[in-house]
Coordinates of C-alpha atoms in Angstrom, one line a residue:
Chain A
M93 CA 0.0 0.0 0.0
K94 CA 1.2 3.5 -0.8
F95 CA 2.4 5.7 2.0
K96 CA -0.5 8.2 1.9
E97 CA -3.2 5.6 1.6
L98 CA -1.8 3.6 4.5
W99 CA -1.6 6.8 6.7
Q100 CA -5.2 7.6 5.8
E101 CA -6.4 4.1 6.6
R102 CA -4.6 4.2 10.0
Q103 CA -6.0 7.6 10.8
Q104 CA -9.5 6.3 10.1
L105 CA -9.0 3.4 12.4
V106 CA -7.9 5.7 15.2
E107 CA -11.0 7.9 14.7
A108 CA -13.3 4.9 15.1
A109 CA -11.4 3.5 18.0
L110 CA -11.2 6.8 20.0
T111 CA -14.9 7.5 20.2
A112 CA -15.5 3.9 21.5
E113 CA -13.3 4.6 24.5
L114 CA -15.5 7.3 26.0
N115 CA -18.2 6.3 28.5
K116 CA -21.2 7.9 27.0
E117 CA -23.7 5.5 28.4
T118 CA -23.4 6.0 32.2
P119 CA -21.2 9.1 32.7
V120 CA -20.9 10.6 36.2
D121 CA -21.2 14.0 34.5
K122 CA -22.6 14.3 31.0
T123 CA -21.0 17.7 30.2
L124 CA -17.6 16.5 31.1
T125 CA -17.9 13.6 28.6
E126 CA -19.1 16.0 25.9
S127 CA -16.2 18.3 26.6
M128 CA -13.7 15.4 26.4
E129 CA -15.3 14.2 23.2
Y130 CA -15.4 17.7 21.7
S131 CA -11.6 18.0 21.7
L132 CA -10.7 14.3 21.3
M133 CA -12.7 14.1 18.0
A134 CA -11.7 17.5 16.7
G135 CA -9.6 16.1 13.9
G136 CA -5.8 16.2 14.1
K137 CA -3.2 14.2 12.3
R138 CA -3.3 11.3 14.8
L139 CA 0.5 11.3 14.4
R140 CA 1.3 9.6 17.7
P141 CA -1.0 6.6 17.4
V142 CA 0.1 6.2 13.7
L143 CA 3.8 6.3 14.9
L144 CA 3.0 3.7 17.6
M145 CA 1.5 1.3 15.1
A146 CA 4.2 1.9 12.5
A147 CA 6.9 1.1 15.1
A148 CA 5.2 -2.3 15.7
D149 CA 4.9 -2.8 11.9
A150 CA 8.7 -2.2 11.5
L151 CA 9.2 -5.3 13.7
G152 CA 7.0 -7.4 11.5
A153 CA 4.0 -7.2 13.8
D154 CA 0.5 -6.0 12.8
G155 CA 0.5 -2.5 14.3
T156 CA -3.2 -2.2 14.2
K157 CA -3.4 -4.7 17.1
F158 CA -2.0 -2.0 19.4
I159 CA -4.5 0.7 18.5
K160 CA -5.8 0.8 22.1
T161 CA -2.5 2.0 23.3
G162 CA -2.5 4.4 20.4
C163 CA -5.8 5.8 21.6
A164 CA -4.3 6.3 25.1
I165 CA -1.4 8.4 23.8
E166 CA -3.8 10.5 21.6
M167 CA -5.7 11.2 24.8
I168 CA -2.6 12.4 26.5
H169 CA -1.8 14.6 23.5
T170 CA -5.3 16.0 23.4
Y171 CA -5.3 16.8 27.2
S172 CA -2.0 18.7 26.7
L173 CA -3.6 20.8 23.9
I174 CA -6.7 21.6 26.0
H175 CA -4.6 22.8 28.9
D176 CA -2.1 24.7 26.6
D177 CA -5.0 26.7 25.1
L178 CA -6.4 27.8 28.5
P179 CA -6.6 31.5 29.3
A180 CA -3.9 31.0 32.0
M181 CA -1.6 29.4 29.4
D182 CA -1.6 30.4 25.7
D183 CA -5.1 31.8 25.8
D184 CA -6.1 30.6 22.3
D185 CA -9.6 30.9 21.0
Y186 CA -9.2 28.6 18.0
R187 CA -7.5 25.3 17.3
R188 CA -7.8 23.6 13.9
G189 CA -10.4 26.1 12.9
K190 CA -12.7 25.2 15.8
L191 CA -13.3 27.1 19.0
T192 CA -11.0 25.8 21.8
N193 CA -12.5 23.7 24.6
H194 CA -12.7 26.5 27.1
K195 CA -14.4 28.9 24.7
V196 CA -17.2 26.3 24.4
Y197 CA -17.3 24.8 27.9
G198 CA -15.6 27.4 30.1
A199 CA -12.1 27.2 31.6
G200 CA -13.2 25.2 34.6
M201 CA -14.7 22.4 32.6
A202 CA -11.8 22.5 30.1
T203 CA -9.4 22.0 32.9
L204 CA -11.3 19.0 34.1
A205 CA -11.7 17.6 30.6
G206 CA -7.9 17.7 30.2
D207 CA -7.5 16.0 33.7
A208 CA -10.0 13.4 32.7
L209 CA -8.4 12.6 29.4
L210 CA -4.9 12.2 31.0
T211 CA -6.3 9.9 33.7
L212 CA -8.4 7.9 31.3
A213 CA -5.4 7.3 29.1
F214 CA -3.8 5.2 31.9
E215 CA -7.0 3.2 32.2
V216 CA -7.2 2.6 28.5
M217 CA -3.6 1.5 28.0
L218 CA -4.2 -1.3 30.6
R219 CA -7.0 -2.6 28.3
Q220 CA -4.6 -3.3 25.5
P221 CA -5.4 -6.9 24.4
G222 CA -2.5 -9.4 23.8
A223 CA -0.1 -7.7 26.2
D224 CA 1.1 -9.5 29.4
A225 CA 1.3 -7.6 32.8
Q226 CA 5.1 -7.1 32.4
T227 CA 4.6 -5.4 29.1
L228 CA 1.8 -3.3 30.3
V229 CA 3.9 -2.1 33.2
Q230 CA 6.7 -1.1 30.7
V231 CA 4.2 0.8 28.6
V232 CA 2.7 2.7 31.6
R233 CA 6.3 3.6 32.6
E234 CA 7.1 4.9 29.1
M235 CA 4.0 7.0 29.0
S236 CA 4.1 8.4 32.5
T237 CA 7.8 9.3 32.3
A238 CA 7.3 10.9 28.9
A239 CA 4.2 12.9 29.9
G240 CA 5.4 14.0 33.3
P241 CA 7.7 16.7 34.8
D242 CA 10.8 15.1 33.3
G243 CA 9.1 15.1 29.9
M244 CA 6.2 16.9 28.3
V245 CA 4.9 19.0 31.3
G246 CA 8.5 20.0 32.1
G247 CA 9.0 21.2 28.5
Q248 CA 5.7 23.1 28.7
A249 CA 6.8 24.8 31.9
L250 CA 10.2 25.7 30.3
D251 CA 8.4 27.0 27.3
M252 CA 6.1 29.2 29.4
E253 CA 9.1 30.6 31.3
S254 CA 11.0 31.3 28.0
E255 CA 8.3 33.6 26.6
D256 CA 9.8 36.9 25.3
K257 CA 13.3 35.7 26.2
R258 CA 16.2 34.7 24.0
I259 CA 17.3 31.3 25.2
D260 CA 20.3 29.3 24.0
M261 CA 20.2 26.4 21.6
E262 CA 20.8 23.9 24.5
T263 CA 17.7 25.2 26.4
L264 CA 15.7 25.2 23.2
R265 CA 16.5 21.6 22.5
R266 CA 15.7 20.6 26.1
M267 CA 12.4 22.4 25.9
H268 CA 11.3 20.6 22.7
M269 CA 12.7 17.2 23.8
G270 CA 10.2 17.6 26.6
K271 CA 7.3 19.4 25.0
T272 CA 6.9 17.4 21.9
G273 CA 9.9 15.0 21.6
A274 CA 9.0 12.9 24.8
L275 CA 5.6 11.9 23.5
F276 CA 6.9 10.9 20.0
R277 CA 9.5 8.8 21.8
A278 CA 6.9 7.2 24.0
A279 CA 4.7 6.4 21.0
I280 CA 7.4 4.7 19.1
R281 CA 9.0 2.9 22.1
S282 CA 5.5 1.7 23.3
G283 CA 4.7 0.3 19.9
A284 CA 8.1 -1.4 19.8
I285 CA 7.7 -2.8 23.3
L286 CA 4.3 -4.2 22.6
A287 CA 5.6 -5.9 19.5
G288 CA 8.4 -7.5 21.5
A289 CA 11.4 -5.5 20.3
S290 CA 14.9 -6.7 21.2
A291 CA 17.2 -4.3 23.0
E292 CA 19.0 -3.5 19.7
Q293 CA 15.7 -2.9 17.9
L294 CA 14.4 -0.7 20.7
A295 CA 17.6 1.4 20.7
A296 CA 17.4 1.9 16.9
L297 CA 13.7 3.0 17.1
T298 CA 14.5 5.3 20.0
E299 CA 17.2 7.0 17.9
Y300 CA 14.7 7.3 15.1
A301 CA 12.1 8.8 17.4
D302 CA 14.5 11.4 18.8
K303 CA 15.5 12.5 15.3
F304 CA 11.9 12.4 14.1
G305 CA 11.0 14.7 17.0
L306 CA 13.8 17.1 16.3
A307 CA 13.0 17.2 12.5
F308 CA 9.3 17.8 13.3
Q309 CA 10.1 20.8 15.5
I310 CA 12.5 22.4 13.2
T311 CA 10.0 22.1 10.4
D312 CA 7.3 23.6 12.6
D313 CA 9.6 26.5 13.3
I314 CA 10.3 27.0 9.6
L315 CA 6.6 26.9 8.6
D316 CA 6.0 29.5 11.3
V317 CA 8.1 32.1 9.5
V318 CA 7.8 31.1 5.9
G319 CA 5.7 33.9 4.3
D320 CA 6.8 36.1 7.2
E321 CA 10.5 36.2 6.7
A322 CA 10.8 39.7 8.1
L323 CA 10.7 38.1 11.5
I324 CA 14.0 36.3 11.1
G325 CA 16.8 37.8 13.0
K326 CA 14.5 40.3 14.9
P327 CA 15.1 40.2 18.6
V328 CA 12.8 37.8 20.5
G329 CA 10.0 39.8 22.2
S330 CA 10.2 42.7 19.7
D331 CA 7.0 41.7 18.0
E332 CA 3.7 40.0 19.0
K333 CA 4.5 37.2 16.5
N334 CA 8.1 36.9 17.6
H335 CA 7.8 36.1 21.3
K336 CA 9.7 32.8 21.3
S337 CA 13.1 31.6 20.4
T338 CA 13.0 29.0 17.6
Y339 CA 15.4 27.0 15.5
V340 CA 15.0 29.7 12.9
T341 CA 15.4 32.8 15.1
L342 CA 18.5 31.2 16.8
T343 CA 20.1 30.4 13.5
S344 CA 18.7 31.3 10.1
L345 CA 16.2 30.0 7.6
A346 CA 18.9 28.4 5.5
E347 CA 20.6 26.8 8.5
A348 CA 17.4 25.6 9.9
R349 CA 16.5 23.9 6.6
K350 CA 19.9 22.3 6.4
L351 CA 19.6 21.1 10.0
A352 CA 16.1 19.6 9.2
Q353 CA 17.5 17.7 6.2
D354 CA 20.5 16.4 8.1
T355 CA 18.2 15.3 10.9
V356 CA 15.9 13.4 8.5
A357 CA 18.9 11.6 7.1
E358 CA 19.9 10.6 10.6
A359 CA 16.4 9.4 11.3
V360 CA 16.4 7.2 8.2
A361 CA 19.9 6.0 9.0
A362 CA 18.8 4.8 12.4
L363 CA 16.4 2.4 10.7
A364 CA 19.2 0.6 8.7
I365 CA 18.8 -2.7 10.6
F366 CA 15.1 -2.9 9.5
G367 CA 13.8 -4.1 6.1
P368 CA 10.9 -2.8 4.0
E369 CA 8.6 -3.2 7.0
A370 CA 10.1 0.1 8.2
D371 CA 9.4 1.9 4.9
F372 CA 6.4 3.7 6.4
L373 CA 8.6 5.3 9.1
R374 CA 11.1 6.3 6.5
D375 CA 8.5 7.8 4.3
L376 CA 6.8 9.6 7.2
V377 CA 9.9 11.6 8.3
N378 CA 10.6 12.5 4.7
Y379 CA 7.1 13.6 4.1
L380 CA 7.0 15.6 7.3
V381 CA 10.0 17.7 6.4
D382 CA 9.0 18.1 2.8
R383 CA 6.2 20.3 4.0
N384 CA 8.7 23.1 4.4
K385 CA 9.6 23.3 0.7
Chain B
M241 CA 0.7 1.5 69.9
K242 CA -2.1 3.9 70.6
F243 CA -4.2 5.2 67.7
K244 CA -3.0 8.8 67.7
E245 CA 0.6 7.9 68.1
L246 CA 0.4 5.4 65.2
W247 CA -1.3 7.9 63.0
Q248 CA 1.4 10.5 63.7
E249 CA 4.2 8.1 63.1
R250 CA 2.6 7.1 59.7
Q251 CA 2.1 10.8 58.8
Q252 CA 5.8 11.5 59.5
L253 CA 6.8 8.5 57.3
V254 CA 4.7 9.9 54.5
E255 CA 6.3 13.4 54.8
A256 CA 9.8 12.0 54.5
A257 CA 8.9 9.7 51.6
L258 CA 7.1 12.3 49.6
T259 CA 9.9 14.8 49.3
A260 CA 12.2 12.0 48.1
E261 CA 10.0 11.4 45.1
L262 CA 10.6 14.8 43.5
N263 CA 13.4 15.2 41.0
K264 CA 15.2 18.2 42.4
E265 CA 18.6 17.3 41.1
T266 CA 18.1 17.5 37.3
P267 CA 14.6 19.0 36.7
V268 CA 13.6 20.0 33.2
D269 CA 12.1 23.1 34.8
K270 CA 13.1 24.2 38.3
T271 CA 10.1 26.4 38.9
L272 CA 7.7 23.5 38.0
T273 CA 9.4 21.3 40.6
E274 CA 9.3 24.1 43.2
S275 CA 5.6 24.6 42.5
M276 CA 4.9 20.9 42.9
E277 CA 6.8 20.7 46.1
Y278 CA 5.1 23.8 47.5
S279 CA 1.7 22.1 47.4
L280 CA 2.8 18.5 48.1
M281 CA 4.7 19.5 51.3
A282 CA 2.0 22.0 52.5
G283 CA 0.9 19.7 55.3
G284 CA -2.4 17.9 55.2
K285 CA -3.6 14.9 57.1
R286 CA -2.1 12.4 54.7
L287 CA -5.3 10.5 55.1
R288 CA -5.1 8.5 51.9
P289 CA -1.6 7.0 52.3
V290 CA -2.4 6.3 56.0
L291 CA -5.6 4.5 54.9
L292 CA -3.6 2.6 52.2
M293 CA -1.1 1.4 54.8
A294 CA -3.8 0.6 57.4
A295 CA -5.6 -1.6 54.9
A296 CA -2.4 -3.7 54.4
D297 CA -2.0 -3.8 58.2
A298 CA -5.5 -5.2 58.5
L299 CA -4.4 -8.2 56.5
G300 CA -1.4 -8.8 58.7
A301 CA 1.1 -7.2 56.4
D302 CA 3.4 -4.3 57.3
G303 CA 1.7 -1.4 55.7
T304 CA 4.8 0.8 55.7
K305 CA 6.2 -1.4 52.9
F306 CA 3.7 0.1 50.6
I307 CA 4.4 3.8 51.3
K308 CA 5.6 4.4 47.8
T309 CA 2.1 3.7 46.5
G310 CA 0.8 5.9 49.4
C311 CA 3.0 8.7 48.0
A312 CA 1.4 8.2 44.6
I313 CA -2.1 8.6 45.9
E314 CA -1.2 11.7 47.9
M315 CA 0.2 13.2 44.7
I316 CA -3.2 12.5 43.0
H317 CA -5.0 14.1 45.9
T318 CA -2.7 17.2 45.9
Y319 CA -3.1 17.7 42.1
S320 CA -6.9 17.7 42.6
L321 CA -6.6 20.4 45.3
I322 CA -4.3 22.6 43.1
H323 CA -6.7 22.5 40.2
D324 CA -9.8 22.9 42.5
D325 CA -8.4 26.1 43.8
L326 CA -7.7 27.7 40.4
P327 CA -9.4 30.9 39.5
A328 CA -11.4 29.0 36.8
M329 CA -12.6 26.6 39.5
D330 CA -13.2 27.6 43.1
D331 CA -10.9 30.6 43.0
D332 CA -9.5 30.1 46.5
D333 CA -6.6 32.3 47.8
Y334 CA -5.7 30.2 50.8
R335 CA -5.5 26.5 51.7
R336 CA -4.5 25.2 55.1
G337 CA -3.5 28.8 56.0
K338 CA -1.1 29.1 53.1
L339 CA -1.5 30.9 49.8
T340 CA -2.8 28.6 47.1
N341 CA -0.4 27.4 44.4
H342 CA -1.6 29.8 41.7
K343 CA -1.4 32.8 44.1
V344 CA 2.3 32.0 44.4
Y345 CA 3.2 30.6 41.0
G346 CA 0.4 31.9 38.7
A347 CA -2.5 30.0 37.2
G348 CA -0.5 28.6 34.3
M349 CA 2.3 27.1 36.4
A350 CA -0.3 25.8 38.9
T351 CA -2.2 24.1 36.1
L352 CA 1.1 22.4 35.0
A353 CA 2.1 21.5 38.6
G354 CA -1.2 19.7 39.0
D355 CA -0.7 17.9 35.6
A356 CA 2.8 17.0 36.6
L357 CA 1.8 15.5 40.0
L358 CA -1.0 13.4 38.4
T359 CA 1.4 12.0 35.8
L360 CA 4.3 11.5 38.3
A361 CA 1.9 9.5 40.5
F362 CA 1.7 6.8 37.8
E363 CA 5.4 6.7 37.5
V364 CA 5.9 6.5 41.3
M365 CA 3.3 3.7 41.8
L366 CA 5.3 1.5 39.4
R367 CA 8.4 1.8 41.6
Q368 CA 6.6 0.1 44.5
P369 CA 9.1 -2.6 45.7
G370 CA 7.9 -6.1 46.4
A371 CA 5.0 -6.0 43.9
D372 CA 4.9 -8.2 40.8
A373 CA 3.8 -6.9 37.4
Q374 CA 0.3 -8.4 37.8
T375 CA -0.2 -6.5 41.1
L376 CA 1.1 -3.3 39.7
V377 CA -1.3 -3.4 36.8
Q378 CA -4.2 -3.9 39.3
V379 CA -3.0 -0.9 41.3
V380 CA -2.7 1.3 38.2
R381 CA -6.2 0.2 37.2
E382 CA -7.6 1.1 40.7
M383 CA -6.0 4.5 40.7
S384 CA -6.8 5.5 37.1
T385 CA -10.5 4.4 37.4
A386 CA -10.8 6.2 40.8
A387 CA -9.2 9.4 39.7
G388 CA -10.7 9.7 36.2
P389 CA -14.0 10.7 34.6
D390 CA -15.9 7.8 36.2
G391 CA -14.5 8.8 39.6
M392 CA -12.9 11.9 41.0
V393 CA -12.9 14.2 38.0
G394 CA -16.5 13.2 37.2
G395 CA -17.5 14.1 40.7
Q396 CA -15.7 17.5 40.5
A397 CA -17.5 18.3 37.2
L398 CA -20.9 17.4 38.8
D399 CA -20.0 19.5 41.8
M400 CA -19.2 22.5 39.5
E401 CA -22.4 22.1 37.7
S402 CA -24.4 21.8 40.9
E403 CA -23.4 25.3 42.3
D404 CA -26.3 27.3 43.4
K405 CA -28.7 24.5 42.6
R406 CA -30.8 22.3 44.8
I407 CA -29.8 18.7 43.8
D408 CA -31.5 15.5 45.0
M409 CA -30.0 13.1 47.6
E410 CA -29.1 10.6 44.8
T411 CA -27.1 13.2 42.8
L412 CA -25.4 14.4 46.0
R413 CA -24.3 10.9 46.8
R414 CA -23.1 10.3 43.3
M415 CA -21.1 13.5 43.4
H416 CA -19.4 12.7 46.6
M417 CA -18.8 9.0 45.6
G418 CA -16.8 10.5 42.8
K419 CA -15.2 13.6 44.3
T420 CA -13.9 12.2 47.5
G421 CA -15.2 8.6 47.8
A422 CA -13.4 7.1 44.8
L423 CA -9.9 8.0 46.0
F424 CA -10.6 6.7 49.5
R425 CA -11.7 3.5 47.9
A426 CA -8.6 3.3 45.7
A427 CA -6.4 3.9 48.7
I428 CA -7.9 1.1 50.7
R429 CA -8.3 -1.3 47.8
S430 CA -4.7 -0.7 46.6
G431 CA -3.3 -1.4 50.1
A432 CA -5.4 -4.5 50.2
I433 CA -4.3 -5.7 46.7
L434 CA -0.6 -5.0 47.5
A435 CA -0.9 -7.1 50.7
G436 CA -2.4 -10.0 48.8
A437 CA -6.1 -9.7 49.9
S438 CA -8.5 -12.6 49.1
A439 CA -11.7 -11.7 47.2
E440 CA -13.6 -11.8 50.5
Q441 CA -11.2 -9.6 52.3
L442 CA -11.1 -7.1 49.4
A443 CA -14.9 -7.0 49.4
A444 CA -15.0 -6.3 53.1
L445 CA -12.4 -3.5 52.9
T446 CA -14.2 -2.0 49.9
E447 CA -17.4 -1.9 51.9
Y448 CA -15.5 -0.2 54.7
A449 CA -14.0 2.3 52.3
D450 CA -17.4 3.3 50.9
K451 CA -18.9 3.8 54.3
F452 CA -15.7 5.6 55.5
G453 CA -16.1 8.0 52.5
L454 CA -19.7 8.7 53.2
A455 CA -19.1 9.3 56.9
F456 CA -16.2 11.6 56.1
Q457 CA -18.4 13.7 53.7
I458 CA -21.4 14.0 56.1
T459 CA -19.1 15.0 58.9
D460 CA -17.5 17.7 56.6
D461 CA -21.0 19.0 55.8
I462 CA -21.9 19.1 59.5
L463 CA -18.6 20.9 60.4
D464 CA -19.4 23.5 57.7
V465 CA -22.6 24.6 59.4
V466 CA -21.8 24.1 63.1
G467 CA -21.5 27.6 64.5
D468 CA -23.5 28.9 61.5
E469 CA -26.8 27.1 62.1
A470 CA -28.8 29.9 60.5
L471 CA -27.8 28.5 57.2
I472 CA -29.7 25.2 57.7
G473 CA -32.9 25.1 55.7
K474 CA -32.2 28.3 53.8
P475 CA -32.7 27.8 50.1
V476 CA -29.4 26.8 48.3
G477 CA -28.0 29.9 46.5
S478 CA -29.6 32.3 48.9
D479 CA -26.4 33.2 50.6
E480 CA -22.7 33.3 49.6
K481 CA -21.9 30.6 52.2
N482 CA -24.9 28.5 51.1
H483 CA -24.2 27.9 47.5
K484 CA -24.2 24.1 47.6
S485 CA -26.5 21.3 48.5
T486 CA -25.1 19.2 51.4
Y487 CA -26.2 16.3 53.6
V488 CA -27.2 18.9 56.2
T489 CA -29.1 21.3 53.9
L490 CA -31.0 18.4 52.2
T491 CA -32.0 16.9 55.6
S492 CA -31.3 18.5 59.0
L493 CA -28.4 18.8 61.4
A494 CA -30.0 16.1 63.6
E495 CA -30.7 13.8 60.7
A496 CA -27.2 14.3 59.3
R497 CA -25.6 13.4 62.7
K498 CA -27.7 10.3 62.9
L499 CA -26.8 9.3 59.4
A500 CA -23.1 9.8 60.2
Q501 CA -23.3 7.6 63.3
D502 CA -25.2 4.9 61.4
T503 CA -22.6 5.0 58.6
V504 CA -19.7 4.6 61.1
A505 CA -21.4 1.6 62.6
E506 CA -21.7 0.1 59.1
A507 CA -18.1 0.8 58.4
V508 CA -17.0 -1.0 61.6
A509 CA -19.4 -3.8 60.9
A510 CA -17.8 -4.3 57.5
L511 CA -14.5 -5.2 59.3
A512 CA -16.1 -8.1 61.3
I513 CA -14.0 -10.7 59.5
F514 CA -10.7 -9.0 60.7
G515 CA -9.0 -9.3 64.1
P516 CA -7.2 -6.6 66.1
E517 CA -5.0 -5.9 63.1
A518 CA -7.9 -3.8 61.8
D519 CA -8.3 -1.8 65.0
F520 CA -6.6 1.3 63.5
L521 CA -9.3 1.4 60.7
R522 CA -12.0 1.0 63.3
D523 CA -10.5 3.8 65.4
L524 CA -10.0 6.0 62.4
V525 CA -13.6 6.1 61.3
N526 CA -14.8 6.7 64.8
Y527 CA -12.3 9.5 65.4
L528 CA -13.2 11.1 62.1
V529 CA -16.9 11.4 63.0
D530 CA -16.3 12.4 66.6
R531 CA -14.9 15.7 65.2
N532 CA -18.5 16.8 64.8
K533 CA -19.4 16.7 68.5

């Protein structure tokens, strides 16, 4: 199957699986469930569950068997977006062209919807069929470490504290390793663990995950300025649209593009021990970075 | 050892164990860790870890062996308080005589501190020594179900939606079963599961937990009005201090006291199959309700 068709097929599987995880029959609070569903089913690339399944595919397993764990990580991702958008955080009114959760349900309910999705994620990952207790414990460990203060939440806090400041490249990298990188890593490692990866295979896929995350972030930074090149080189904080340090503002557009390409090459090189089963992962990182051309 | 001495000893163990769980050496974001520590170490009865250890004691185990899981549940409790106090929720400036988290660190960082404590709790419970993978999976399941949309967060949402409304007794009970009862249940059941409870023992301790939670809530409602009896019988929403339905406002002070006493008797009766090892649990529920005399 071609890359784009496979991706679409997997995305559709995730859509169907996600909605089945919400308790709509006997909820303690109906509005809470509606609010969770509003954000969970608001579209999105479903990149993390797709990565999780693709990592299992790369090991010769059928990745779709692990869609339940994929749903769990998508819930964690969605909770982080809901909280990120809150008035006390980024104060965003729209996401993916729809009103943000708190604009529809209020900031109190949106806070609870995020809390509920994060907690439900841990319940859902334990329902993964075909995984023994030892494997489930490993997956919970991957997810909690990645999403917690040493991972995603830590990165978000660092991001919040870096507003309107010029930070150095090392801090920028640490921030993104937490804020977005940690969850990509957890997606890929969880898929690998569920598929019974050897230590060598797990190490290779972890290396891929880290390069994937970095390439993803640089590309995002590039897309933010393309069409608005006047921002490049302007001091951070000098402009409403220029309130954060990025890979572009800390280097240049040309350097950032070069870094993105090099990182993609490293991601692909990390997959050298795998056969054509890993082609989707190879195509994915290439596709991702090609967006900035 | 006498009841109060044992409780104090256990509380002190929890204090020492909690602070050791925070990563203060190499945090991704220092302020985030400080903010987590601020609320986690702000005192409190440590009732949930104490209950967890006492449930294990009741089965003849040494409850202190399971203090790590006790720390995890205290983190979940603390996160819920931080988020509850937020401007978008109850908007409280003080808790236990100290400024609330968001008054010190801002609402954005307080939101993240809560998120981080909830996530870290799942990491910490996996580090419980002396528990096999099957047991750890059971504990994670108890905690996530109790804290999630079908438990604590569901109850919080229902509570938020019940402000300034008269709700019926059934809704009040469902709200409290979620908001406070679910976590008491998870504490006691987790302690029991870690200590290797039989199905009969687990059922008895679950019954105790549910009665304990109910007695706790009724007592809280009584303490809220004692010294302010003028509130009793006033329509809900008629006064700033009278914006919620409670066991007292829905019945009477005398009826609520009677219900509390009956519930304590039921909690103690649920422990009939246990010997003196369960005396602490018996004393605890009696002590708790005696506060309202």
